[in-house]
Amino acid sequence: NLAAAGPEKFTLEYIQKQVEEYEIGKRHLANMMGEDSENFTQEDIDLFDFIYLFFLLKQICFYFQHPDEIFPKQRAVQWGADGRPFHFLFYTGKQSYYSLMHDLYGKILKIEKHQDRLRAKGLFSQDAQLISLGPSRWLTKEELELLLVETISTHDYDRFIKLMERMLAMPYSSTEEEFVQRYRRQLEAQSMKQMMPPLEKDENGVAFSTAEGRRKTSDSSVILRDCGSGHITINGQDYLQYFPVLQDREQLMFPLQFMGVLGRFNLECTVSGGGRSSQAGALRLAISRALLSFLSEGDGEAMRQAGLLTPDPRVRERKKPGQEGARRKFTWKKR
Amino acid sequence: MAVRALTRGFRYSRAATVASPCGGHHYVTAPSVKPPQPQADDVTEKILNQPLEKPDFFRVAELFSLKDLFDARVHLGHKKGCRHRLMEPYLYGCRLDHDIIDLDQTMEHLQLALNFTAHIAYRGGIILFVSRRRQFGHLVETTAKDCGEYAHTRYWQGGLLTNANIQYGPGVRLPDLIIFLSTLNNVFQQHVGIRDAAKMNIPTVGVVDSNCNPSLVTYPVPGNDDTPAAVELYCRLFKMTINRAKDRRKQMELLHGLSAPTSQTSRYALK
């Protein structure tokens, strides 16, 4: 349904004109800069500052990227000069989606025929050659829409996935593996391993590690040195001076005390932003992360389970109009 | 030029009527359709008018016989309770509550329908195959792809024909013929396409079973639409006629020395 699809449709002539203007602008720029105008690529343009370019070429071309990257992909005209549409399923309205379903069903029929042939020869075995997919997921509905360049409904998407699953469940479906992989995306390997900071050695041979932590609006950075003295410095001050309240110092101690390495490390911390409590929380997270590189896998897992390595996602909720605070409403007056 | 074409049309089709889509006269073997690429070329006129001289120019009667229809179980209708009143003229009889379709009438109707399809394909018309049966959807789509024509075996959106300019964009060309391999939709009601084609003056060819309404179909073909053998037979016949007609057109153009590569590629450039 082309009319309802988007706010504005760019005609092919308009986009072609934009492409020509872009090419002309590129050549002008190359000539002005004294570069080779034939081999002047997009990377060379990107090196220039945008404002500088604008003053040079202001009357010619306002985009400094190829128009294909700016204007969204849309369908070209679907029929030829004599009016006959190009695609045999044009009159259904959703030609790409239905042609995909048609091809998929054709592949299922082909696999079934293959199975019948093997059965006739007596070579059929039930557990043969299912496709191994690995850690991957199906394309989401949005990704499929992008691929097909047309909108599909949730119902259509569900039917597509069901048909794919049906094909995968058949034995001897490994012949269509390449087709199936086109519609799957690899999952980022969910690493159970924590991202631990690297262990470095400074001039004196002392092992140290650096880590950062955030809480609410505070940012902190901690350098953990394996000295053996247990001194803690925050922004150049001693920790007793910086955190007069016991609760904040307890927050600092907790990771070290949990692992039983209280006196072993020296901490050199910097922290900014936020208030007293959030700075303490940020420091605690940074210390736990820095500690990971000195500990074993099991200890790291114990820290994770204790919640020391999880950044606290809570931030201040905004105040809404018509209310006194984020949640508090104005006093209700009966009359 | 347009006036001259009109007077020529009147001179040749004086005895014939302009084929009306609803219950047209069966004397006319081909409609006096305005050719899709009107040129002042006499050769094109000759190519287009030559098939109109003979009743069965494409020899479609040779493609099937009564025995083929019987073997494909085309004569089997539904039960007596499902019978549509308007199908009674086409039925041979009823045996143990099962309706039997008269294959002699089917032969005539099928011949007319195939002849009509051949003429449309010869003139480069757009043919749309429609069937809402899930069993045969893939088969119908494959048939259409092999002929180089179009198919629609999916959910019929309401404004497909009647609201085409808004749905597809301005200047879209509608089908010149719609072939229904089954005139019913999934809930056993008449397919919306029959009524829409009648509204848009598009002729239709339809395989009508004993529970279907044949009134709005231009060229009804009484026959079975449920058995795979019958539907495969219909698909094969339509495919053969369309391919035959297109090959004939190519031959005629080469024969008369009209090598028009653009018209050839545009007709066959289907992805």
Coordinates of C-alpha atoms in Angstrom, one line a residue, chain A residues 19-277:
Chain A
V19 CA 23.2 11.8 -7.2
E20 CA 24.4 14.0 -10.1
E21 CA 24.6 17.1 -7.8
Y22 CA 26.7 15.0 -5.3
E23 CA 29.0 13.9 -8.0
I24 CA 29.5 17.5 -9.3
G25 CA 30.1 18.8 -5.8
K26 CA 32.6 16.0 -5.2
R27 CA 34.5 17.0 -8.4
H28 CA 34.5 20.7 -7.4
L29 CA 35.8 19.9 -4.0
A30 CA 38.6 17.8 -5.5
N31 CA 39.5 20.6 -7.9
M32 CA 39.5 23.2 -5.1
M33 CA 41.7 21.1 -2.9
G34 CA 44.0 20.2 -5.7
E35 CA 43.3 16.5 -5.4
D36 CA 42.8 14.0 -8.2
S37 CA 39.1 14.5 -9.1
E38 CA 38.7 11.0 -10.7
N39 CA 39.7 9.0 -7.6
F40 CA 38.2 11.3 -5.0
T41 CA 36.4 8.9 -2.6
Q42 CA 34.0 9.4 0.2
E43 CA 36.8 8.8 2.8
D44 CA 38.7 11.8 1.4
I45 CA 35.5 14.0 1.8
D46 CA 35.0 12.8 5.4
L47 CA 38.5 14.0 6.3
F48 CA 37.3 17.6 5.8
D49 CA 35.5 19.6 8.4
F50 CA 31.8 19.9 7.6
I51 CA 31.6 23.7 8.2
Y52 CA 34.6 24.3 5.9
L53 CA 32.9 22.2 3.2
F54 CA 29.6 24.1 3.6
F55 CA 31.2 27.5 3.0
L56 CA 33.0 26.2 0.0
L57 CA 30.1 24.5 -1.7
K58 CA 27.1 26.1 -0.2
Q59 CA 25.3 26.8 -3.5
I60 CA 25.7 23.3 -5.0
C61 CA 25.3 20.4 -2.7
F62 CA 24.1 20.2 0.9
Y63 CA 24.8 16.5 1.5
F64 CA 28.3 15.2 1.8
Q65 CA 27.2 11.6 1.6
H66 CA 26.1 9.6 -1.3
P67 CA 22.3 10.1 -1.6
D68 CA 21.8 6.3 -1.4
E69 CA 22.9 6.5 2.3
I70 CA 20.6 9.4 3.0
F71 CA 17.3 8.6 1.3
P72 CA 15.6 5.4 2.6
K73 CA 15.5 2.4 0.3
Q74 CA 12.2 2.3 -1.5
R75 CA 10.8 0.3 -4.4
A76 CA 11.3 1.2 -8.0
V77 CA 8.4 1.1 -10.4
Q78 CA 7.2 -2.5 -10.6
W79 CA 6.2 -2.7 -14.3
G80 CA 7.8 -2.2 -17.7
A81 CA 7.0 0.1 -20.5
D82 CA 4.1 -2.0 -21.8
G83 CA 2.5 -2.1 -18.3
R84 CA 3.2 -5.7 -17.5
P85 CA 4.6 -6.1 -14.0
F86 CA 8.0 -7.8 -13.5
H87 CA 7.1 -10.1 -10.7
F88 CA 4.6 -12.9 -11.2
L89 CA 3.0 -12.3 -7.8
F90 CA 2.7 -8.6 -8.3
Y91 CA -1.1 -8.6 -8.0
T92 CA -1.0 -10.1 -4.5
G93 CA 0.2 -6.8 -3.0
K94 CA 3.0 -8.4 -1.0
Q95 CA 5.1 -9.9 -3.7
S96 CA 8.5 -10.4 -1.9
Y97 CA 6.9 -12.0 1.1
Y98 CA 4.7 -14.3 -0.9
S99 CA 7.4 -15.2 -3.3
L100 CA 9.6 -16.1 -0.2
M101 CA 6.8 -18.4 1.1
H102 CA 6.4 -19.9 -2.4
D103 CA 10.1 -20.7 -2.6
L104 CA 10.2 -22.1 0.9
Y105 CA 7.3 -24.4 0.2
G106 CA 9.0 -25.4 -3.0
K107 CA 12.0 -26.4 -1.0
I108 CA 9.9 -28.4 1.4
L109 CA 8.4 -30.3 -1.5
K110 CA 11.8 -31.0 -3.0
I111 CA 13.0 -32.4 0.3
E112 CA 10.0 -34.6 0.5
K113 CA 10.6 -35.9 -3.0
H114 CA 14.2 -36.6 -2.0
Q115 CA 13.0 -38.5 1.0
D116 CA 10.6 -40.6 -1.2
R117 CA 13.4 -41.5 -3.6
L118 CA 15.6 -42.6 -0.7
R119 CA 12.7 -44.6 0.8
A120 CA 12.2 -46.3 -2.5
K121 CA 15.8 -47.4 -2.6
G122 CA 15.7 -48.4 1.1
L123 CA 18.3 -45.9 2.2
F124 CA 16.1 -43.7 4.3
S125 CA 17.2 -43.1 7.9
Q126 CA 15.2 -41.0 10.3
D127 CA 18.0 -39.4 12.2
A128 CA 20.1 -38.3 9.3
Q129 CA 21.5 -34.8 8.6
L130 CA 19.4 -32.2 10.5
I131 CA 20.8 -28.8 10.0
S132 CA 23.1 -27.6 12.8
L133 CA 22.4 -24.0 13.4
G134 CA 24.7 -23.1 16.2
P135 CA 24.0 -20.1 18.5
S136 CA 21.7 -18.1 16.2
R137 CA 18.3 -16.7 16.2
W138 CA 15.7 -16.1 13.6
L139 CA 15.5 -12.6 11.9
T140 CA 13.1 -10.3 13.8
K141 CA 10.1 -8.9 12.1
E142 CA 11.8 -5.5 11.5
E143 CA 14.8 -7.1 10.0
L144 CA 12.7 -9.2 7.7
E145 CA 10.8 -6.1 6.6
L146 CA 14.1 -4.4 5.8
L147 CA 15.2 -7.4 3.8
L148 CA 12.0 -7.6 1.8
V149 CA 11.5 -3.9 1.4
E150 CA 7.9 -4.2 2.3
T151 CA 5.7 -4.2 5.5
I152 CA 4.4 -7.5 6.7
S153 CA 2.0 -8.2 9.6
T154 CA 2.7 -10.2 12.8
H155 CA 0.5 -13.0 11.5
D156 CA 2.5 -13.3 8.2
Y157 CA 5.8 -13.3 10.2
D158 CA 4.6 -16.0 12.5
R159 CA 3.6 -18.2 9.5
F160 CA 7.0 -17.7 8.0
I161 CA 8.7 -18.8 11.1
K162 CA 6.4 -21.8 11.5
L163 CA 7.1 -22.9 7.9
M164 CA 10.9 -22.5 8.5
E165 CA 10.6 -24.6 11.7
R166 CA 8.7 -27.2 9.8
M167 CA 11.4 -27.4 7.1
L168 CA 14.1 -27.7 9.7
A169 CA 12.3 -30.5 11.5
M170 CA 12.4 -32.7 8.4
P171 CA 15.3 -35.1 8.0
Y172 CA 17.6 -34.4 5.0
S173 CA 17.0 -30.7 5.3
S174 CA 20.7 -30.0 5.3
T175 CA 20.6 -29.5 1.5
E176 CA 18.8 -26.2 2.2
E177 CA 21.2 -25.0 4.9
E178 CA 22.5 -22.0 2.9
F179 CA 19.0 -20.8 2.3
V180 CA 18.1 -21.1 6.0
Q181 CA 21.2 -19.3 7.2
R182 CA 20.3 -16.3 5.2
Y183 CA 17.4 -15.8 7.6
R184 CA 19.3 -16.3 10.8
R185 CA 21.5 -14.0 12.7
Q186 CA 24.4 -15.1 15.0
L187 CA 23.9 -14.4 18.6
E188 CA 26.6 -12.5 20.3
A189 CA 28.2 -15.2 22.4
Q190 CA 26.8 -14.7 25.9
S191 CA 30.2 -14.7 27.6
M192 CA 29.8 -16.0 31.1
K193 CA 33.3 -14.8 31.7
Q194 CA 33.5 -11.4 33.3
M195 CA 35.4 -8.7 31.5
M196 CA 38.3 -8.4 33.8
P197 CA 40.8 -5.5 33.6
P198 CA 44.4 -6.6 32.6
L199 CA 47.0 -7.2 35.2
E200 CA 50.0 -4.8 34.7
K201 CA 53.3 -4.3 36.4
D202 CA 54.8 -0.9 37.2
E203 CA 58.5 0.0 37.5
N204 CA 59.0 -1.4 41.0
G205 CA 57.6 -4.8 39.9
V206 CA 54.4 -4.3 41.8
A207 CA 51.3 -5.8 40.1
F208 CA 48.4 -3.4 39.7
S209 CA 45.1 -3.2 37.9
T210 CA 42.8 -0.3 37.0
A211 CA 39.0 -0.3 36.8
E212 CA 36.2 2.2 36.5
G213 CA 32.8 2.3 38.1
R214 CA 29.6 4.4 37.9
R215 CA 26.6 4.9 40.1
K216 CA 23.9 7.5 39.6
T217 CA 25.9 10.5 38.4
S218 CA 29.3 9.6 39.9
D219 CA 32.2 8.3 38.0
S220 CA 35.2 6.7 39.7
S221 CA 38.5 5.2 38.7
V222 CA 40.5 2.9 41.0
I223 CA 44.1 1.6 40.8
L224 CA 44.6 -1.5 42.9
R225 CA 48.2 -2.2 43.9
D226 CA 49.4 -5.5 45.3
C227 CA 51.6 -3.9 47.9
G228 CA 50.5 -5.4 51.2
S229 CA 49.9 -2.3 53.2
G230 CA 46.2 -1.6 52.9
H231 CA 46.4 2.3 52.3
I232 CA 43.5 3.9 50.6
T233 CA 43.7 7.4 48.9
I234 CA 40.7 9.1 47.4
N235 CA 41.3 12.2 45.2
G236 CA 44.6 12.7 47.1
Q237 CA 42.9 12.6 50.5
D238 CA 42.9 9.8 53.1
Y239 CA 39.7 7.8 53.1
L240 CA 38.9 8.6 56.7
Q241 CA 39.0 12.3 55.8
Y242 CA 37.0 11.9 52.6
F243 CA 34.3 9.7 53.9
P244 CA 33.6 10.7 57.6
V245 CA 30.5 8.5 57.7
L246 CA 31.0 4.8 58.6
Q247 CA 28.5 3.6 56.0
D248 CA 30.5 4.9 53.1
R249 CA 33.7 3.4 54.4
E250 CA 31.9 0.1 54.8
Q251 CA 30.9 0.2 51.1
L252 CA 34.6 0.7 50.2
M253 CA 35.6 -2.3 52.4
F254 CA 33.0 -4.7 51.4
P255 CA 34.6 -6.2 48.2
L256 CA 37.9 -6.7 50.0
Q257 CA 36.4 -8.1 53.2
F258 CA 34.2 -10.4 51.2
M259 CA 37.2 -11.9 49.5
G260 CA 39.3 -11.8 52.7
V261 CA 42.1 -9.6 51.2
L262 CA 41.6 -6.6 53.4
G263 CA 45.2 -5.7 54.2
R264 CA 46.8 -6.8 51.0
F265 CA 46.0 -4.1 48.5
N266 CA 46.7 -0.4 48.2
L267 CA 43.9 1.7 46.7
E268 CA 44.5 4.9 44.7
C269 CA 41.0 6.2 43.8
T270 CA 39.6 9.2 42.0
V271 CA 35.9 10.0 42.1
S272 CA 33.7 12.9 40.8
G273 CA 30.1 13.8 40.6
G274 CA 27.1 12.8 42.6
G275 CA 26.7 12.8 46.3
R276 CA 28.3 10.9 49.2
S277 CA 26.5 7.7 48.9

